[in-house]
Short mmCIF file of C-alpha atoms and ligand atoms in Angstrom, two decimals:
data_model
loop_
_atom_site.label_atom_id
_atom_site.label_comp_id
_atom_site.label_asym_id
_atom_site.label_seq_id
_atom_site.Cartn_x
_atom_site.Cartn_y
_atom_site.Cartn_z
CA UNK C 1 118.19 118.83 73.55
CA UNK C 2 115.59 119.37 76.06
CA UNK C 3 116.25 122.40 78.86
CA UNK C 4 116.83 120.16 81.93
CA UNK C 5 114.88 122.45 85.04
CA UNK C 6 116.37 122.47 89.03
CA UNK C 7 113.91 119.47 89.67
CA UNK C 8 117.00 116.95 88.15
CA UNK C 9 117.76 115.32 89.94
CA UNK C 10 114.47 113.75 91.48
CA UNK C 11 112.87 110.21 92.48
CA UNK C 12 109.96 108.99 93.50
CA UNK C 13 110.19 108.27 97.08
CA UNK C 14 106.82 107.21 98.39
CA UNK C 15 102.84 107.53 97.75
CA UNK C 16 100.27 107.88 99.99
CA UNK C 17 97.02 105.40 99.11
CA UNK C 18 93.58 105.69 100.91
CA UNK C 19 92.04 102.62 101.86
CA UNK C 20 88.34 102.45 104.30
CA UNK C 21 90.21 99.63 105.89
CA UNK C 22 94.01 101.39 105.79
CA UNK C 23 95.44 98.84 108.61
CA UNK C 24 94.40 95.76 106.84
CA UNK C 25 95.36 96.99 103.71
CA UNK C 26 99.15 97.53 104.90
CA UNK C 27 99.36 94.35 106.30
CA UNK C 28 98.48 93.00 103.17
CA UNK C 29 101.20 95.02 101.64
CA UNK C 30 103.53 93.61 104.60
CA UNK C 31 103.07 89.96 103.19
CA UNK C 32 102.70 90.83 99.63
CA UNK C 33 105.96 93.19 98.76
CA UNK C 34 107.40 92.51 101.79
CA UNK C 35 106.84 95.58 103.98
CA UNK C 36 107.41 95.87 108.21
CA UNK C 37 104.20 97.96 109.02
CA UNK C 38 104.38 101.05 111.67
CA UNK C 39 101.39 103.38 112.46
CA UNK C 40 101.46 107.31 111.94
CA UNK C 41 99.32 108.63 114.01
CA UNK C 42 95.19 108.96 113.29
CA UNK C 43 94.34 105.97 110.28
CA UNK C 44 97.19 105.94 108.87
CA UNK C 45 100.29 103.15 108.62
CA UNK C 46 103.51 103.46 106.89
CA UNK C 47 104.54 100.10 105.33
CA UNK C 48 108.29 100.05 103.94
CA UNK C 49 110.72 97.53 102.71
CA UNK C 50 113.74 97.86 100.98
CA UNK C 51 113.77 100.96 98.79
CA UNK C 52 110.21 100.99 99.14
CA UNK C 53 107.87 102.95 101.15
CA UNK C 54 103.20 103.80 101.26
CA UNK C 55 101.83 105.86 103.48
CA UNK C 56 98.32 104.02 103.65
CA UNK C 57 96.10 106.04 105.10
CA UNK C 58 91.63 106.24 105.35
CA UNK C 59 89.58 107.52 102.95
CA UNK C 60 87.71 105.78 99.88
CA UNK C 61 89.52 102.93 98.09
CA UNK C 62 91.80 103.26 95.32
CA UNK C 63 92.69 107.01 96.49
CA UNK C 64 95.70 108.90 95.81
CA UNK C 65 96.04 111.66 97.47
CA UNK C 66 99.77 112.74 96.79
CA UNK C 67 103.11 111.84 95.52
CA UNK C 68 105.98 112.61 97.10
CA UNK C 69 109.54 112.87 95.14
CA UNK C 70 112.61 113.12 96.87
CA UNK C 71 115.52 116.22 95.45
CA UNK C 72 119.07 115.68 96.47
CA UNK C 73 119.41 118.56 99.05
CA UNK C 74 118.14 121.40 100.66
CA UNK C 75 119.84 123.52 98.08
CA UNK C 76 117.95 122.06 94.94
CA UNK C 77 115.20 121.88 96.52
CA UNK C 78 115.17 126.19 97.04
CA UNK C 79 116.70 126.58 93.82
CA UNK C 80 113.26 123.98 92.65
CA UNK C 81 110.68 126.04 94.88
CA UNK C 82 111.73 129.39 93.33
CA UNK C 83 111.59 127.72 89.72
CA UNK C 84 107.82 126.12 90.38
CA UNK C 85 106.97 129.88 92.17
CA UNK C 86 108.53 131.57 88.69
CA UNK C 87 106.52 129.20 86.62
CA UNK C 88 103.31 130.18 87.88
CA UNK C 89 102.97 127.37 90.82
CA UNK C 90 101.66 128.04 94.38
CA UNK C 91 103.68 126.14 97.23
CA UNK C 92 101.18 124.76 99.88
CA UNK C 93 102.46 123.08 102.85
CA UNK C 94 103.64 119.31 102.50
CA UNK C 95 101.27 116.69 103.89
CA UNK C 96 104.17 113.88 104.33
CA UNK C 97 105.74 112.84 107.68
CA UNK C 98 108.64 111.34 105.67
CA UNK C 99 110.54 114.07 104.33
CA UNK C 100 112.94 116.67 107.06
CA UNK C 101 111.24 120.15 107.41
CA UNK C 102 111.12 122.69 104.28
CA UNK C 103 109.69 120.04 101.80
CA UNK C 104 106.21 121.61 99.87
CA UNK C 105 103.48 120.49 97.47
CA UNK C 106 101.23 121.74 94.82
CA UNK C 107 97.96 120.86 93.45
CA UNK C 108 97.69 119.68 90.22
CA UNK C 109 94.84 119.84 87.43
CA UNK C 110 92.97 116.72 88.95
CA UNK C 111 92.83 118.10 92.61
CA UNK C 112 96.08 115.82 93.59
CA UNK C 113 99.20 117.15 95.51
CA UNK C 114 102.21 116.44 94.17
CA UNK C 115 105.09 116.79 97.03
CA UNK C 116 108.79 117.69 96.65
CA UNK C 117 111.17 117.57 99.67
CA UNK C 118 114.59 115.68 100.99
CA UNK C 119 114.65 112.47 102.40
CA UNK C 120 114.60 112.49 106.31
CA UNK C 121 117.10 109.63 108.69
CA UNK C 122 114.00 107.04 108.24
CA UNK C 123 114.87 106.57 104.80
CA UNK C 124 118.03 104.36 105.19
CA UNK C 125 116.04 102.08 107.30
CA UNK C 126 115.28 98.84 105.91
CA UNK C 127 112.60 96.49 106.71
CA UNK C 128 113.12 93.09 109.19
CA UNK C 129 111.51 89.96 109.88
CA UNK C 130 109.28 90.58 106.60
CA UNK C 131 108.35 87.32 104.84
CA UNK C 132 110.24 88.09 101.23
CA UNK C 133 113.09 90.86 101.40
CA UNK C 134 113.89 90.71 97.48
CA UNK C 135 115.15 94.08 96.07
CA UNK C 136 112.12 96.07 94.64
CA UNK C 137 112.13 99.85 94.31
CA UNK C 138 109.59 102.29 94.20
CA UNK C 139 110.38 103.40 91.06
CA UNK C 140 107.19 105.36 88.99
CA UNK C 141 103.67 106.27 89.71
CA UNK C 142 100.63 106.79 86.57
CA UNK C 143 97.61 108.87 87.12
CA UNK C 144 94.59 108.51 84.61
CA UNK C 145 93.10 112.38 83.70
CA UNK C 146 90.34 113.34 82.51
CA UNK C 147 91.96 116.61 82.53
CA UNK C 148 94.37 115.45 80.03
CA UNK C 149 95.94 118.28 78.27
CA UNK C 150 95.71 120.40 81.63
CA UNK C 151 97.65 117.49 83.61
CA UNK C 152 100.22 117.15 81.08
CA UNK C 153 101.02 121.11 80.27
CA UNK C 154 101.27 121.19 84.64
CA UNK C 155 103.67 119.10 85.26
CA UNK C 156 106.34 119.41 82.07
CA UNK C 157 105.83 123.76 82.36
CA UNK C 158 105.07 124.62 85.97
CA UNK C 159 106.60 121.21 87.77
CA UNK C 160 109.82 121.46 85.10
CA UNK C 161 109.16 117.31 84.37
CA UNK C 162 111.16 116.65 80.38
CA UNK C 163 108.87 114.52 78.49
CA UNK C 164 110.08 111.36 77.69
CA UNK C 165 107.86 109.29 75.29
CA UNK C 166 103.99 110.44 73.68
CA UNK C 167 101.41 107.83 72.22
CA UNK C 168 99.22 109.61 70.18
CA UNK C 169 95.73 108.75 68.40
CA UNK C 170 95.45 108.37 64.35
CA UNK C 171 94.28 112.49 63.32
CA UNK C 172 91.95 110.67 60.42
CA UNK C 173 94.54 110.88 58.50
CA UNK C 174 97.08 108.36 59.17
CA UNK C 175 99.56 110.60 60.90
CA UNK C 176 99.81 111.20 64.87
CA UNK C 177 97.38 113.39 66.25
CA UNK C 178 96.20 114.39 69.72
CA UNK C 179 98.76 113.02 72.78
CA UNK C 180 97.15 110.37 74.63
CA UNK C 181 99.61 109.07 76.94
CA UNK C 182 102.86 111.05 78.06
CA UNK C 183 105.74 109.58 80.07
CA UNK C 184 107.97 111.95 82.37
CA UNK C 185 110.78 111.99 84.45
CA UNK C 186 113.43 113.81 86.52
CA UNK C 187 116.33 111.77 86.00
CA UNK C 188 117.93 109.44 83.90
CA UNK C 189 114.79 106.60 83.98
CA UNK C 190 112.52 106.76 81.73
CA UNK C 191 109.72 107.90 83.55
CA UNK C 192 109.02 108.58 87.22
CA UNK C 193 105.62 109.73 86.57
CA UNK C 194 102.93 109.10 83.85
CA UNK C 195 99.28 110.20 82.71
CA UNK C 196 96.85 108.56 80.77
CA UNK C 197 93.91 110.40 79.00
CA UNK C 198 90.81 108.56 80.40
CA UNK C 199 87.02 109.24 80.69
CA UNK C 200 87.60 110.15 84.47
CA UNK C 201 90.57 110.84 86.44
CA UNK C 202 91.78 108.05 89.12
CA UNK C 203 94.85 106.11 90.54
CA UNK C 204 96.48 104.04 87.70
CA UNK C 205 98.93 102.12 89.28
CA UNK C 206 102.55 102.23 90.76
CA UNK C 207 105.65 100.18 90.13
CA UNK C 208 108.72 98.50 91.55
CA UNK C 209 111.26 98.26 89.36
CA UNK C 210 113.63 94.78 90.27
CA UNK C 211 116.95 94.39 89.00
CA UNK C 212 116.61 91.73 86.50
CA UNK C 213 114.30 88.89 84.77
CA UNK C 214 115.27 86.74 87.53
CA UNK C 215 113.81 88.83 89.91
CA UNK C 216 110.52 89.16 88.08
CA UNK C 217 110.28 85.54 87.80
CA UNK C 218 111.07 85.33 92.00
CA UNK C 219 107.99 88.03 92.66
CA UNK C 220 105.83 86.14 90.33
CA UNK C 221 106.84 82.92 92.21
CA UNK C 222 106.11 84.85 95.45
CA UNK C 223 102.54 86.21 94.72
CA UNK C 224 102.06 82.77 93.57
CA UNK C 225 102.44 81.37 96.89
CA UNK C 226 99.65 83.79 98.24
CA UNK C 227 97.59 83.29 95.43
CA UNK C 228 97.45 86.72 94.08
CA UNK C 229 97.29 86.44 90.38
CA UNK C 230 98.54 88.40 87.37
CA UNK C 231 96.12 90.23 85.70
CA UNK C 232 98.34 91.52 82.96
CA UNK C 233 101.66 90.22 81.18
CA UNK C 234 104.24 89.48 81.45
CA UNK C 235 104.99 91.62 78.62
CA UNK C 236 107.19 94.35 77.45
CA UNK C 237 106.44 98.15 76.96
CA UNK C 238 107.27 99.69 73.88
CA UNK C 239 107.40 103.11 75.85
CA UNK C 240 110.32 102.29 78.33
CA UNK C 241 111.26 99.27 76.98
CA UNK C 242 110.14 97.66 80.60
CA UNK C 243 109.54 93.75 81.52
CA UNK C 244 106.52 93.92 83.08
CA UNK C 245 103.41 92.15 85.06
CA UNK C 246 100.66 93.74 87.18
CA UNK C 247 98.55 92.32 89.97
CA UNK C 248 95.98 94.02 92.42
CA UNK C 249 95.57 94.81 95.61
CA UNK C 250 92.62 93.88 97.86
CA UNK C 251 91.27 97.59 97.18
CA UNK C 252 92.11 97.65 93.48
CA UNK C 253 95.13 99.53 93.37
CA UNK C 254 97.53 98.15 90.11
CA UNK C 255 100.73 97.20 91.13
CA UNK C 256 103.83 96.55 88.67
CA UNK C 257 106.50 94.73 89.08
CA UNK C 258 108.93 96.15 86.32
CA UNK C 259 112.91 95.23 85.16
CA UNK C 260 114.83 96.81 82.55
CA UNK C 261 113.41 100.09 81.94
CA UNK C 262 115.66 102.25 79.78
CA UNK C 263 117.13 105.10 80.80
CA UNK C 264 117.11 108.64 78.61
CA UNK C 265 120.17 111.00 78.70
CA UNK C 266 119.85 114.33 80.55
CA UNK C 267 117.91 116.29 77.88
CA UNK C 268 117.87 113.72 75.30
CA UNK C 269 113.71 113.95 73.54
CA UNK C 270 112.23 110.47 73.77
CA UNK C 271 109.83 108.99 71.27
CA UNK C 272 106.22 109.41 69.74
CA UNK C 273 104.64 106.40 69.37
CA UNK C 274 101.18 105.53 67.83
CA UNK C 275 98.26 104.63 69.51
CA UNK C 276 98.24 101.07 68.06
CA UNK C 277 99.20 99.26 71.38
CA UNK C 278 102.62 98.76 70.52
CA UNK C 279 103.88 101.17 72.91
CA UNK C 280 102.52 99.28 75.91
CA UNK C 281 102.89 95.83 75.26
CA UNK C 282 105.36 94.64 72.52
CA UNK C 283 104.28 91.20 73.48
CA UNK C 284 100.30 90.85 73.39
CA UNK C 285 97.65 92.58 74.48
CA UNK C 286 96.72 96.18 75.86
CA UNK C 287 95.57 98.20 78.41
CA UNK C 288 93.83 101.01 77.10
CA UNK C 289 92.60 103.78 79.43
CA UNK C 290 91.68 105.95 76.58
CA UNK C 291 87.63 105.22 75.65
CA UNK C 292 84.21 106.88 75.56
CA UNK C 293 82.87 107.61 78.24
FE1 FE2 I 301 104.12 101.48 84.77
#
């Protein structure tokens, strides 16, 4: 069994994307995932829908600035700030409007914050008058590191995140060597957070997870209509277990529309998988991050 740390329970609540055209970037995000959009103050927009919620904000495309996941209550989260403190990890203040007061980041490997706090009254609000309302929710977010082994030691030591699944590359001798990609989580899914080992670190993509097939099929349908194509799938990920389909956004950014992902007992170890593509698409052909630079 794997020693669960105070950050379980924890979800992914919301992201914060940069965009040098932030407005008509949430707009598109209104029509495409079915978001109301609101403004924040200065560039940036919050676009939400139901169980789903971007700060888009200005700054170069395809930035990602932060991550914020949401503990239970104020009590987990002190009980989490005094673990990440013991563990070596320097609060900073939190950059999100969303959460109540006495939320708090850190900076990880790559230079990104990742932000920890409690859902504020805006949460329970749903979106209206948006063109598709079908259940999606914010589910996981995937970074790409070229600070690999850094990023991953971070966030499973200092940030208390159990590993889930590992893809590792061939060590020239048939077995599993070196960790490539590692899947984490703070709660029962699978993974709320992932990294990739890549030539330079980036945004990788984010995902709603939808309740069933059906519901993949309806998105798919949707984008359709506004002829926003998929670039990959629909396939299945070996790591997860996960239906799955990605399109882009105007800027870039990789969104996935995901059903079924498994979920992982608290403490159970996941999986190492090899690096032979089978762990992110049981049904045809890969993604791979991982290459020379
Ligand atoms: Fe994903």
């Amino acid at each position: 069994m794997l020693e669960v740390s105070p950050l379980w329970p924890a979800d992914l609540d919301h992201l914060r994307i940069d965009s040098p055209a932030p407005q008509a970037l949430a707009e598109f995000y209104a029509g495409a995932l079915g978001m109301s959009v609101s403004p924040l103050g200065g560039d940036a927009y919050l676009a939400e829908g139901r169980q789903r919620r971007l700060v888009i904000g200005g700054g170069e495309a395809r930035g990602h600035p932060w991550s914020a996941f949401a503990l239970e209550d104020d009590a987990q989260l002190e009980r989490y700030r005094r673990f990440v403190i013991a563990q070596g990890g320097a609060p900073l203040p939190s950059p999100t409007p969303l959460f109540a007061q006495g939320g708090f980041s850190v900076r990880d490997p790559d230079g990104r914050l990742a932000v920890f706090g409690v859902r504020g009254a805006s949460a329970a609000r749903l979106a209206s008058g948006t063109a598709v309302d079908f259940p999606a929710r914010l589910q996981h977010v995937v970074v790409a590191s070229r600070r690999f082994p850094e990023m991953m030691a971070y966030y499973r030591d200092v940030l208390g995140f159990l590993i889930s699944d590992t893809v590792h590359v061939d060590d020239g001798k048939g077995r599993l060597g070196e960790v490539n990609v590692c899947f984490l989580r703070g709660n029962f899914e699978h993974h709320s957070f992932a990294i990739f080992r890549a030539p330079s670190s980036a945004s990788d993509h984010f995902a709603l997870e939808v309740p069933g097939w059906d519901d993949v099929r309806r998105w798919a349908d949707h984008f359709a209509t506004l002829d926003i194509g998929i670039w990959w799938g629909p396939g299945r990920h070996g790591a997860g277990n996960n239906l799955f389909f990605m399109i882009k956004d105007p800027d870039g950014n990789n969104i996935e529309i995901s059903a079924e992902l498994e979920t992982l007992p608290k403490g159970k170890p996941g999986r190492r998988w090899p690096a032979d593509g089978k762990a992110l698409n049981l049904w045809g052909p890969v993604w791979v991050r991982d290459t020379a630079p």
